[in-house]
Tab-separated table of N, CA, C and O in Angstrom:
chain	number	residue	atom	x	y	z
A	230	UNK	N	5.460	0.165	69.717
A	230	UNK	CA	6.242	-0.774	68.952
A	230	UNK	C	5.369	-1.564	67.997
A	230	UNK	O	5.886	-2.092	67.013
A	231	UNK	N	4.156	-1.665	68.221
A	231	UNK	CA	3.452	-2.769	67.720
A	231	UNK	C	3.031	-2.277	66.345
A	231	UNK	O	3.001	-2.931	65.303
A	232	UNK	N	2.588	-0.505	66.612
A	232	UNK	CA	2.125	0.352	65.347
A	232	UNK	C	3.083	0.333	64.075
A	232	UNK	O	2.600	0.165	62.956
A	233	UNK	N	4.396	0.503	64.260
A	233	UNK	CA	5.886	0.765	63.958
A	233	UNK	C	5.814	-0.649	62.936
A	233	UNK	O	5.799	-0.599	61.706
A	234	UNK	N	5.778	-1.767	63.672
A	234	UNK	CA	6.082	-3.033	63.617
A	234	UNK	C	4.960	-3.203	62.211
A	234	UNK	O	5.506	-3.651	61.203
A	235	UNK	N	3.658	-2.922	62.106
A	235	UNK	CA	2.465	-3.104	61.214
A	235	UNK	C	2.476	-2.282	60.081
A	235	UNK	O	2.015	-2.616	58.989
A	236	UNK	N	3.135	-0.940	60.401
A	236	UNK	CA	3.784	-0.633	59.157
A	236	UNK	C	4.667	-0.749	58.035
A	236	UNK	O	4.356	-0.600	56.853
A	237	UNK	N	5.951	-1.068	58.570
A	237	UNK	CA	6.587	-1.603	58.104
A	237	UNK	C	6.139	-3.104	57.555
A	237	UNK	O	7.138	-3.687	57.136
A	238	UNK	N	5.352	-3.626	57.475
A	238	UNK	CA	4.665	-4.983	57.373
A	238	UNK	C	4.011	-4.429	56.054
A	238	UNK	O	4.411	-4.659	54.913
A	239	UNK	N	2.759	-3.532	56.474
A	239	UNK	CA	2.205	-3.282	55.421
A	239	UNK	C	3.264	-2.537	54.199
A	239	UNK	O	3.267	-3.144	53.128
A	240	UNK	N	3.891	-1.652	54.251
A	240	UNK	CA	4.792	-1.665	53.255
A	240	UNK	C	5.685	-1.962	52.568
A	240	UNK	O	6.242	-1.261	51.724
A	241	UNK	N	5.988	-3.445	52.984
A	241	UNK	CA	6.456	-4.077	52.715
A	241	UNK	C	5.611	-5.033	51.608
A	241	UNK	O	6.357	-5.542	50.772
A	242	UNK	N	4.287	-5.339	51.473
A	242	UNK	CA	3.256	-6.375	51.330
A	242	UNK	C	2.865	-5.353	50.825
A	242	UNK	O	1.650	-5.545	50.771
A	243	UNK	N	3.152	-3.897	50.204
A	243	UNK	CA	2.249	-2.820	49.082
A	243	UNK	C	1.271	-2.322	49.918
A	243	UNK	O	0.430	-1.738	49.235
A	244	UNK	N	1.016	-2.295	51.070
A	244	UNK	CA	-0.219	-2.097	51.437
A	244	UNK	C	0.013	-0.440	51.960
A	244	UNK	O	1.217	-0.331	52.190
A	245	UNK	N	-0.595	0.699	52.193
A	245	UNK	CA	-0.072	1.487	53.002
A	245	UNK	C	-1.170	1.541	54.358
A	245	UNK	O	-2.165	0.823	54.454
A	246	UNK	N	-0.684	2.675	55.472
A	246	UNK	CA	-1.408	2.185	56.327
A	246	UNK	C	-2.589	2.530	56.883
A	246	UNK	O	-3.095	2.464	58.003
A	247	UNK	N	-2.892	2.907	55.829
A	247	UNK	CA	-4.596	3.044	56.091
A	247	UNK	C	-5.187	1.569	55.374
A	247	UNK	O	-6.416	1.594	55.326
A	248	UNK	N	-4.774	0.692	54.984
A	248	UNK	CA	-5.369	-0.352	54.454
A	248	UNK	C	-5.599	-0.568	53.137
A	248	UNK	O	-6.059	-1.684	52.896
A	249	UNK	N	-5.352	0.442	51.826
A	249	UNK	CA	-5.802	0.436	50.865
A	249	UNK	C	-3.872	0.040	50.182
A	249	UNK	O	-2.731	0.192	50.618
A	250	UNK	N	-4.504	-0.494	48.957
A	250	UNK	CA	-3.366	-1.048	48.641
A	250	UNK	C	-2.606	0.331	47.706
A	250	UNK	O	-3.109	1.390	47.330
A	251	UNK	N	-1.247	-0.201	47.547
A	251	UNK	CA	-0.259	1.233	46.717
A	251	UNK	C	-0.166	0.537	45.345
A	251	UNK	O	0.031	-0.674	45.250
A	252	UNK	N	-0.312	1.324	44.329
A	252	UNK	CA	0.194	1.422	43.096
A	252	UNK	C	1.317	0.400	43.138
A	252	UNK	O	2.271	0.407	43.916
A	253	UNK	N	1.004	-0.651	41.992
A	253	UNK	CA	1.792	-0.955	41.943
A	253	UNK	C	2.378	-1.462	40.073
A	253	UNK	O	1.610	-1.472	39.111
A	254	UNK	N	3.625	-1.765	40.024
A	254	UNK	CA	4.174	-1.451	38.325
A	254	UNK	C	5.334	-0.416	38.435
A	254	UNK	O	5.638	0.326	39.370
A	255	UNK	N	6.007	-0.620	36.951
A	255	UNK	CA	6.903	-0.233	36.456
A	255	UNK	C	7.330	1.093	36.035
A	255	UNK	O	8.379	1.351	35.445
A	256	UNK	N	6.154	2.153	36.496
A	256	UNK	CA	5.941	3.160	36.105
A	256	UNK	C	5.262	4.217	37.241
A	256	UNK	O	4.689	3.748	38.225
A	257	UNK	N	5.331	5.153	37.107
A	257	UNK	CA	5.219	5.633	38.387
A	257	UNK	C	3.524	6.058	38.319
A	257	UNK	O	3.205	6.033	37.130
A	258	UNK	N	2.301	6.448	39.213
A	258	UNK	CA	1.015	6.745	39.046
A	258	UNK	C	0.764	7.382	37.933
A	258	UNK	O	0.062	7.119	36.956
A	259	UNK	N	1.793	8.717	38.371
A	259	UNK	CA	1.114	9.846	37.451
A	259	UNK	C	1.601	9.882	35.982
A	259	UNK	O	1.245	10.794	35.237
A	260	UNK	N	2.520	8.760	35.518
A	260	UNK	CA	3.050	8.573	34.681
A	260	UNK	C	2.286	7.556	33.309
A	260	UNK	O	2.232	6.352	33.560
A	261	UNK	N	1.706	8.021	31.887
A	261	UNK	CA	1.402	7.080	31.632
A	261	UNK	C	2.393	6.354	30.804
A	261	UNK	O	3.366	6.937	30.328
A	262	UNK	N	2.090	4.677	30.563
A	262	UNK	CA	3.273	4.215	29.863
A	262	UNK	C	3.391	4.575	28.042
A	262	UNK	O	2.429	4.771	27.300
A	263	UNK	N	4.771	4.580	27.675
A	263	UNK	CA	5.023	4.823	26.379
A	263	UNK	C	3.832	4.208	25.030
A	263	UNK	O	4.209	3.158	24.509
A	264	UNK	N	2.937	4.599	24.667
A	264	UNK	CA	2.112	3.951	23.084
A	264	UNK	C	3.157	4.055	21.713
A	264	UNK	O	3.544	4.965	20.980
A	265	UNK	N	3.379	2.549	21.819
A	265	UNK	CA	4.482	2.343	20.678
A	265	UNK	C	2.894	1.505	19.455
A	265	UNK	O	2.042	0.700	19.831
A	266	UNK	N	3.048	2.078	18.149
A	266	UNK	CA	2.515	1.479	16.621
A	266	UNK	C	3.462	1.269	16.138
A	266	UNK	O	4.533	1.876	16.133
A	267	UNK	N	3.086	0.248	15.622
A	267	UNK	CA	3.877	-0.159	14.289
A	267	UNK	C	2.771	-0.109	13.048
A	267	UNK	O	1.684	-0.665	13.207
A	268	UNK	N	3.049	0.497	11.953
A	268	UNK	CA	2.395	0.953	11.121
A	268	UNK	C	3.269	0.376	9.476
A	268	UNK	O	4.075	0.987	8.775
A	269	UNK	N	2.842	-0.624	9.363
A	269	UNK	CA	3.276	-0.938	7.866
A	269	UNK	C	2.512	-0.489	6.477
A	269	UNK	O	1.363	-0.730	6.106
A	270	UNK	N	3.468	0.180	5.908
A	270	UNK	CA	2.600	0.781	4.598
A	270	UNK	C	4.038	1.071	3.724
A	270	UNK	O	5.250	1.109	3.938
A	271	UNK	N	3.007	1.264	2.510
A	271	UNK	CA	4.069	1.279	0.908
A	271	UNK	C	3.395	1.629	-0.085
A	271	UNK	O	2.336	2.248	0.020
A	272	UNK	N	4.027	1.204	-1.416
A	272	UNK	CA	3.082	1.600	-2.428
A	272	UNK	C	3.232	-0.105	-3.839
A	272	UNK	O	4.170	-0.895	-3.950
A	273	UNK	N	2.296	-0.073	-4.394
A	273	UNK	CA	2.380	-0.894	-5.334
A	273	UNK	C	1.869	-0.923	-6.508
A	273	UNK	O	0.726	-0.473	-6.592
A	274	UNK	N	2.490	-1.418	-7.707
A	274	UNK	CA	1.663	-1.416	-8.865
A	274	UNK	C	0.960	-2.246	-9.622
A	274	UNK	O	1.315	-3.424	-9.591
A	275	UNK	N	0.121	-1.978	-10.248
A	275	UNK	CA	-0.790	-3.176	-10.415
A	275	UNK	C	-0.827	-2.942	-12.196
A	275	UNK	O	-1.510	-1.964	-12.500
A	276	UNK	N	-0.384	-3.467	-13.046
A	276	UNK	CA	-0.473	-3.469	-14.425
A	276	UNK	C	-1.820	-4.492	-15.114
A	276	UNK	O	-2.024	-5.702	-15.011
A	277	UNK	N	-2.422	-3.635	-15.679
A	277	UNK	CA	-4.049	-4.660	-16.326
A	277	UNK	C	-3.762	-4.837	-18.096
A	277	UNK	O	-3.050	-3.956	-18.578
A	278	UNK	N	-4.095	-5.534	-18.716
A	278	UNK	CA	-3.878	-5.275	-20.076
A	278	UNK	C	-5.343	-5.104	-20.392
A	278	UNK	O	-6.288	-5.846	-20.125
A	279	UNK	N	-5.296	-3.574	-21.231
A	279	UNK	CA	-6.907	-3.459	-21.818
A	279	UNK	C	-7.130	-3.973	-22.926
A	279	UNK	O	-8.231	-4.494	-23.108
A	280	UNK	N	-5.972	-3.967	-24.156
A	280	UNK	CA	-6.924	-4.315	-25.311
A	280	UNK	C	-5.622	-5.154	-25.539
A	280	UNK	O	-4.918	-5.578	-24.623
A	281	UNK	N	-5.362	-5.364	-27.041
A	281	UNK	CA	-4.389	-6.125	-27.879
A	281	UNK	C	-4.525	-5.562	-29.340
A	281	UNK	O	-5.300	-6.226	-30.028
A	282	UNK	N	-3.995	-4.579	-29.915
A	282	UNK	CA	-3.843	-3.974	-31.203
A	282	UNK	C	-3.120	-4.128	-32.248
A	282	UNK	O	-2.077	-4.570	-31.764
A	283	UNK	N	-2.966	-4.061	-33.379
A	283	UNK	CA	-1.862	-4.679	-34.549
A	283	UNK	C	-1.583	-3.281	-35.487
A	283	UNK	O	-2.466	-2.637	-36.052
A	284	UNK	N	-0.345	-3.026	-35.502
A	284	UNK	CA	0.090	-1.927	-35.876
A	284	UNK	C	1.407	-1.815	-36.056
A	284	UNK	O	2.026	-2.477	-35.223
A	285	UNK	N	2.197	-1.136	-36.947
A	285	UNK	CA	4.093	-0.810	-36.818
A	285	UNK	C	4.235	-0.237	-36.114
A	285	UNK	O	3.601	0.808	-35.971
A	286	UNK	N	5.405	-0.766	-35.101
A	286	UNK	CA	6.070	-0.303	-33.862
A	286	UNK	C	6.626	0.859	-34.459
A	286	UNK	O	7.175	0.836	-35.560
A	287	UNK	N	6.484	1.965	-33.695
A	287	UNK	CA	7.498	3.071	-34.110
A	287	UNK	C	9.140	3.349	-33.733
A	287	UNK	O	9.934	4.269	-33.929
A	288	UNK	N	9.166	2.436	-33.284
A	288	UNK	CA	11.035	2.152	-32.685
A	288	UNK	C	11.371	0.788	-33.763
A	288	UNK	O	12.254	0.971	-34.600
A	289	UNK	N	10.687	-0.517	-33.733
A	289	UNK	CA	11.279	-1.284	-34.798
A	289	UNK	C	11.138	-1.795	-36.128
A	289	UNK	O	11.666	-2.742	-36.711
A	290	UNK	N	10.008	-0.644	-36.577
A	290	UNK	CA	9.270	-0.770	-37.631
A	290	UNK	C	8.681	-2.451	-38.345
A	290	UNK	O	8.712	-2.973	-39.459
A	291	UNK	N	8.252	-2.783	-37.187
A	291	UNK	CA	7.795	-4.194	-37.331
A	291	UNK	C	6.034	-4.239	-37.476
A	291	UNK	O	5.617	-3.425	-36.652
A	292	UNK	N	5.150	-4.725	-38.029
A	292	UNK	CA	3.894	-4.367	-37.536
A	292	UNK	C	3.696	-6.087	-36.848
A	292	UNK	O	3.885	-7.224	-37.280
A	293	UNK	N	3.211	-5.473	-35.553
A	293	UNK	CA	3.544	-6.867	-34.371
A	293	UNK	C	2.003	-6.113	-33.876
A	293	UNK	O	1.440	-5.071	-34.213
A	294	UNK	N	1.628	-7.352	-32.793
A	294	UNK	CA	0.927	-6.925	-32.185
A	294	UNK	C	1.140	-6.006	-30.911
A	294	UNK	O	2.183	-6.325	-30.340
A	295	UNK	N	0.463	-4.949	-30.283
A	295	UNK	CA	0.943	-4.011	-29.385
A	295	UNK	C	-0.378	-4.017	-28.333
A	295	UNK	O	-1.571	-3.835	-28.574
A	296	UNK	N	0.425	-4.342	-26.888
A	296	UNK	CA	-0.384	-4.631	-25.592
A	296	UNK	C	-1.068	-2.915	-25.121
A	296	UNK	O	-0.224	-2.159	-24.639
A	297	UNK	N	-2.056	-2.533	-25.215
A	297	UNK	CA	-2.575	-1.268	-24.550
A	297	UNK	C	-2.436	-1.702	-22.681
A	297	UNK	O	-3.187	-2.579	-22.256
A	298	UNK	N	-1.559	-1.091	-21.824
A	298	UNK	CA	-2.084	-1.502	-20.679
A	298	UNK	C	-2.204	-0.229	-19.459
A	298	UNK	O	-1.690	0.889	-19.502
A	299	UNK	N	-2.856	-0.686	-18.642
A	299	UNK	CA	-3.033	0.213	-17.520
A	299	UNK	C	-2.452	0.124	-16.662
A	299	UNK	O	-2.882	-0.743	-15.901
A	300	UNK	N	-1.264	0.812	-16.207
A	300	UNK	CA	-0.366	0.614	-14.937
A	300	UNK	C	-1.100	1.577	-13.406
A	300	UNK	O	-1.164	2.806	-13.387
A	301	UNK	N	-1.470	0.883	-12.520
A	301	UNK	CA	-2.218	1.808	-11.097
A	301	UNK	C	-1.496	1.620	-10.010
A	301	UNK	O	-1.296	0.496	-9.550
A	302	UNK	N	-0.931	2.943	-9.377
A	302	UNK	CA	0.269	3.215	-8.453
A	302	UNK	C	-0.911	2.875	-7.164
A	302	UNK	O	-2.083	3.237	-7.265
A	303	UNK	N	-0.537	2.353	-6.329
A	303	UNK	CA	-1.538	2.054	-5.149
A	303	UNK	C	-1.237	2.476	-3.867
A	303	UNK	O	-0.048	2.682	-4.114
A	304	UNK	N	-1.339	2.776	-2.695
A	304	UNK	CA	-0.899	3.269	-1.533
A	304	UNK	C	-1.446	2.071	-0.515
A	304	UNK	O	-2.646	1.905	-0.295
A	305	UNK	N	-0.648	1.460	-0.069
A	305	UNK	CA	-0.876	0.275	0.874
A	305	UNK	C	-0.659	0.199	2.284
A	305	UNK	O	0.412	0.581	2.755
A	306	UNK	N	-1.566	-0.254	2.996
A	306	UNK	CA	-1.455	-0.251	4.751
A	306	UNK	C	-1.710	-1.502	5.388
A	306	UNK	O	-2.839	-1.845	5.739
A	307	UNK	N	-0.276	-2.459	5.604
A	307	UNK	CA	-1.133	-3.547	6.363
A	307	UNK	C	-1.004	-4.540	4.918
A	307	UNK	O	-1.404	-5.704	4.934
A	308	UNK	N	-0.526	-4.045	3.954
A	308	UNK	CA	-0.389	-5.082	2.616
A	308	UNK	C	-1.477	-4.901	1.653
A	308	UNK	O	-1.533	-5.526	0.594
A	309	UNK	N	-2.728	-3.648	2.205
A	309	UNK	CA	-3.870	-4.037	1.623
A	309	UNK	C	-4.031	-2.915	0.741
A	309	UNK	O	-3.334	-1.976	1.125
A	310	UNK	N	-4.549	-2.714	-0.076
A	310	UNK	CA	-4.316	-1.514	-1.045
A	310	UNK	C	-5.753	-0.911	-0.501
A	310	UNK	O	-6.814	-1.487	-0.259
A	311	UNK	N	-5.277	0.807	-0.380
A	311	UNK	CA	-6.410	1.457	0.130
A	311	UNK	C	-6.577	2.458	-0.741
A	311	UNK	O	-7.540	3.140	-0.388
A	312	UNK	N	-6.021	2.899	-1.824
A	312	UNK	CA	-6.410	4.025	-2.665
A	312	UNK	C	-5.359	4.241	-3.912
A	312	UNK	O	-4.151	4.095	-3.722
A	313	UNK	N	-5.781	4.524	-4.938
A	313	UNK	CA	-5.157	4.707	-6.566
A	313	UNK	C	-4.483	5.971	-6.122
A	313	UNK	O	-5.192	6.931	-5.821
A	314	UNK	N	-3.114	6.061	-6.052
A	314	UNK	CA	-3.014	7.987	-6.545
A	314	UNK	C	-2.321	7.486	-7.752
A	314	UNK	O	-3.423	7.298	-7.238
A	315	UNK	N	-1.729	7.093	-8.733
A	315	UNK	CA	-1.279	7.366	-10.171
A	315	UNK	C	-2.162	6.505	-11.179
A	315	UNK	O	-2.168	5.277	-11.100
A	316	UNK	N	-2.487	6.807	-11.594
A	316	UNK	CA	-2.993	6.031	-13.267
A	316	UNK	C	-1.934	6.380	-14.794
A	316	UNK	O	-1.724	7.481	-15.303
A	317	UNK	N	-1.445	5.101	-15.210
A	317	UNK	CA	-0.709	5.507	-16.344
A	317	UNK	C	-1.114	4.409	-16.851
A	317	UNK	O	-1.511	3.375	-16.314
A	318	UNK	N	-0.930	4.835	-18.410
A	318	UNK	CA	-1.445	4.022	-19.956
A	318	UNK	C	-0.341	3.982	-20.331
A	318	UNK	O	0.395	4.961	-20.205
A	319	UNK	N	0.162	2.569	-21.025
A	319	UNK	CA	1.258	2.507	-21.935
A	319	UNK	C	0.547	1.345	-23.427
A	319	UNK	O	-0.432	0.605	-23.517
A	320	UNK	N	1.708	1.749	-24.402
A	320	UNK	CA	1.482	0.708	-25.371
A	320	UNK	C	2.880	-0.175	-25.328
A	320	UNK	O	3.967	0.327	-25.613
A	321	UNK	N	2.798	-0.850	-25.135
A	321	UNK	CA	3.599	-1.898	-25.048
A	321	UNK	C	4.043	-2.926	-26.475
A	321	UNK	O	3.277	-3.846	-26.764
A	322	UNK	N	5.496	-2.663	-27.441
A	322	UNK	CA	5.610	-3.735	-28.690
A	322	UNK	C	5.524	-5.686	-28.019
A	322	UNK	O	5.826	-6.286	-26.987
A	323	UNK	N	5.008	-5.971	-29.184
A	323	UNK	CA	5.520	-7.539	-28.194
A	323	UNK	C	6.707	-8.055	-28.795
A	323	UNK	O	7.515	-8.912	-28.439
A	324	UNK	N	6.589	-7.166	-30.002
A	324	UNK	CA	8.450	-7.650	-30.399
A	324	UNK	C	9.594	-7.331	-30.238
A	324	UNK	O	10.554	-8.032	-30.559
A	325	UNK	N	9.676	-5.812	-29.523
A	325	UNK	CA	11.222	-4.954	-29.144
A	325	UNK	C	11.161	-4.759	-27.644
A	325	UNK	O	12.124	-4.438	-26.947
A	326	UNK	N	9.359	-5.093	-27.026
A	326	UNK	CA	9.300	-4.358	-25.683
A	326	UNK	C	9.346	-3.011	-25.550
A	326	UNK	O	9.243	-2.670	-24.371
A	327	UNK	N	9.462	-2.118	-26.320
A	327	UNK	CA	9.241	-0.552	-26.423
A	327	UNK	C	8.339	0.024	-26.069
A	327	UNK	O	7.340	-0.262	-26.729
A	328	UNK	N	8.125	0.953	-25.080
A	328	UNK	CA	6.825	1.246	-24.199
A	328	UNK	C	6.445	3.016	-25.016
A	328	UNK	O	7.412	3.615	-25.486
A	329	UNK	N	5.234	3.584	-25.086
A	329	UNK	CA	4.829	4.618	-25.320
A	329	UNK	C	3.996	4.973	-24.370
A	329	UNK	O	3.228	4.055	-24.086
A	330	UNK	N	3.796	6.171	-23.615
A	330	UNK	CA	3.172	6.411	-23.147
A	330	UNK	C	1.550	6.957	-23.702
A	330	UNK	O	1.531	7.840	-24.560
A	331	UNK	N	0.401	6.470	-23.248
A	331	UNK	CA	-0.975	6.972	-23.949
A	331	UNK	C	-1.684	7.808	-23.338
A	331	UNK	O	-1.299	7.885	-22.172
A	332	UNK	N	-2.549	8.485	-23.556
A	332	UNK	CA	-3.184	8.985	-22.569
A	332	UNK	C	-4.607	8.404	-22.555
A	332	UNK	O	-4.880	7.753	-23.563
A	333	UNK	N	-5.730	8.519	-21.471
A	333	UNK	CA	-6.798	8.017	-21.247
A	333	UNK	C	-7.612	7.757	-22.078
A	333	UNK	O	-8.196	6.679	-22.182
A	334	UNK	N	-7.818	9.218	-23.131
A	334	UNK	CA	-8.249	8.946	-24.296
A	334	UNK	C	-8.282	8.073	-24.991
A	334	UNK	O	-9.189	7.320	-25.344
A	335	UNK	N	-6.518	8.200	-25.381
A	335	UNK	CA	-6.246	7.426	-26.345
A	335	UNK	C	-6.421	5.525	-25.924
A	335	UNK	O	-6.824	4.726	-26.770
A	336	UNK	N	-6.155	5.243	-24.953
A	336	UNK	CA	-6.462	3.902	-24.015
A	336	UNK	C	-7.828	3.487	-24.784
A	336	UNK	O	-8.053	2.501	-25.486
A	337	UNK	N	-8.958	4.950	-24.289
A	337	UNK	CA	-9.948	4.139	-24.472
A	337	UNK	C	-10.502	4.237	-26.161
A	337	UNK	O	-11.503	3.571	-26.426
A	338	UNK	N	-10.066	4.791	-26.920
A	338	UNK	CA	-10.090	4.827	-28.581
A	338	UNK	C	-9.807	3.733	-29.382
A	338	UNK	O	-10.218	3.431	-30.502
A	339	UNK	N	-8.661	2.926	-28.254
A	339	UNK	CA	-8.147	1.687	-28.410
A	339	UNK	C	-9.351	0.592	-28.501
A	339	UNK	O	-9.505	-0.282	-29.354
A	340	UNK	N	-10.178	0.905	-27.338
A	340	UNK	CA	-11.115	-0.046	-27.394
A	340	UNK	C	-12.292	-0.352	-27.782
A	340	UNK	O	-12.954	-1.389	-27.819
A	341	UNK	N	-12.508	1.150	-28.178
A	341	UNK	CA	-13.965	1.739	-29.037
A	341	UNK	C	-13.670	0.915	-30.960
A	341	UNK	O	-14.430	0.311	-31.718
A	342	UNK	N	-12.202	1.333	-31.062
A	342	UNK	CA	-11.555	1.062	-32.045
A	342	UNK	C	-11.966	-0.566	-32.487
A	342	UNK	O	-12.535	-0.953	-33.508
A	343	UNK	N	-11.623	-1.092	-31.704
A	343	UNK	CA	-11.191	-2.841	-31.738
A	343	UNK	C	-12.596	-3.706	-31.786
A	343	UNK	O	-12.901	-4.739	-32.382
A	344	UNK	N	-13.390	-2.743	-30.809
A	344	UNK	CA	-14.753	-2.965	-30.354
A	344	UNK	C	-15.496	-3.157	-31.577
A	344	UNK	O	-16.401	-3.986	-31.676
A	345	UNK	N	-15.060	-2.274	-32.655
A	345	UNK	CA	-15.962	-1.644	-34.472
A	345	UNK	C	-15.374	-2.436	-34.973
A	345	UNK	O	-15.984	-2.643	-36.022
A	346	UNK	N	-14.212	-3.318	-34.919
A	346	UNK	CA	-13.432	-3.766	-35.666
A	346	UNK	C	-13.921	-5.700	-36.066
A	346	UNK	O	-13.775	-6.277	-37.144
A	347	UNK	N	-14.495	-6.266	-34.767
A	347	UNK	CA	-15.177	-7.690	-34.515
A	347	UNK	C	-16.095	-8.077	-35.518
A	347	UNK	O	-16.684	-9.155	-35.433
């Protein structure tokens, strides 16, 4: 009775009856628990203005000044920008807002240009 009696004691109190204690939690030994991430990420753009040029708009035939700028598509983790995948050049009117697209070249001709021009 007494053996009976100490078991039930110990398993009750986690213990089993050799003395060593049982597993204890929400989950079974051989089981491990679920690994939940949360992983925040996106993308963003970042617009730079390279130069400032004077020329007729080709949409409002105004000669205004025209913004050269660099638009950079960004890939973000955590809010923090970790790498460029797009690069785009635009010319920008400052009087209709009419955008052209440039290419790298031409971006930087802009500034070689302006550079001879001082």
């Amino acid at each position: 009775m007494g053996a009976a009696r100490s078991d039930r004691c110990a398993h009750r109190h986690g213990r089993s009856a050799g003395g060593a204690a049982a597993p204890r939690g929400r989950f079974p030994a051989e089981a491990d628990p679920p690994l939940l991430i949360l992983l925040i990420f996106g993308s963003g753009i970042r617009e730079s203005l390279l130069n400032v040029v004077y020329f007729v708009c080709g949409y409002c035939q105004v000669q205004a000044p025209q913004n050269v700028i660099k638009r950079s598509h960004r890939f973000t983790l955590f809010f923090l920008p970790l790498f460029t995948f797009s690069t785009r050049y635009v010319n920008q009117c400052t009087n209709c807002g009419a955008e052209t697209a440039l290419t790298a070249e031409q971006a930087q001709h802009s500034l070689t240009w302006s550079a001879g021009r001082r």
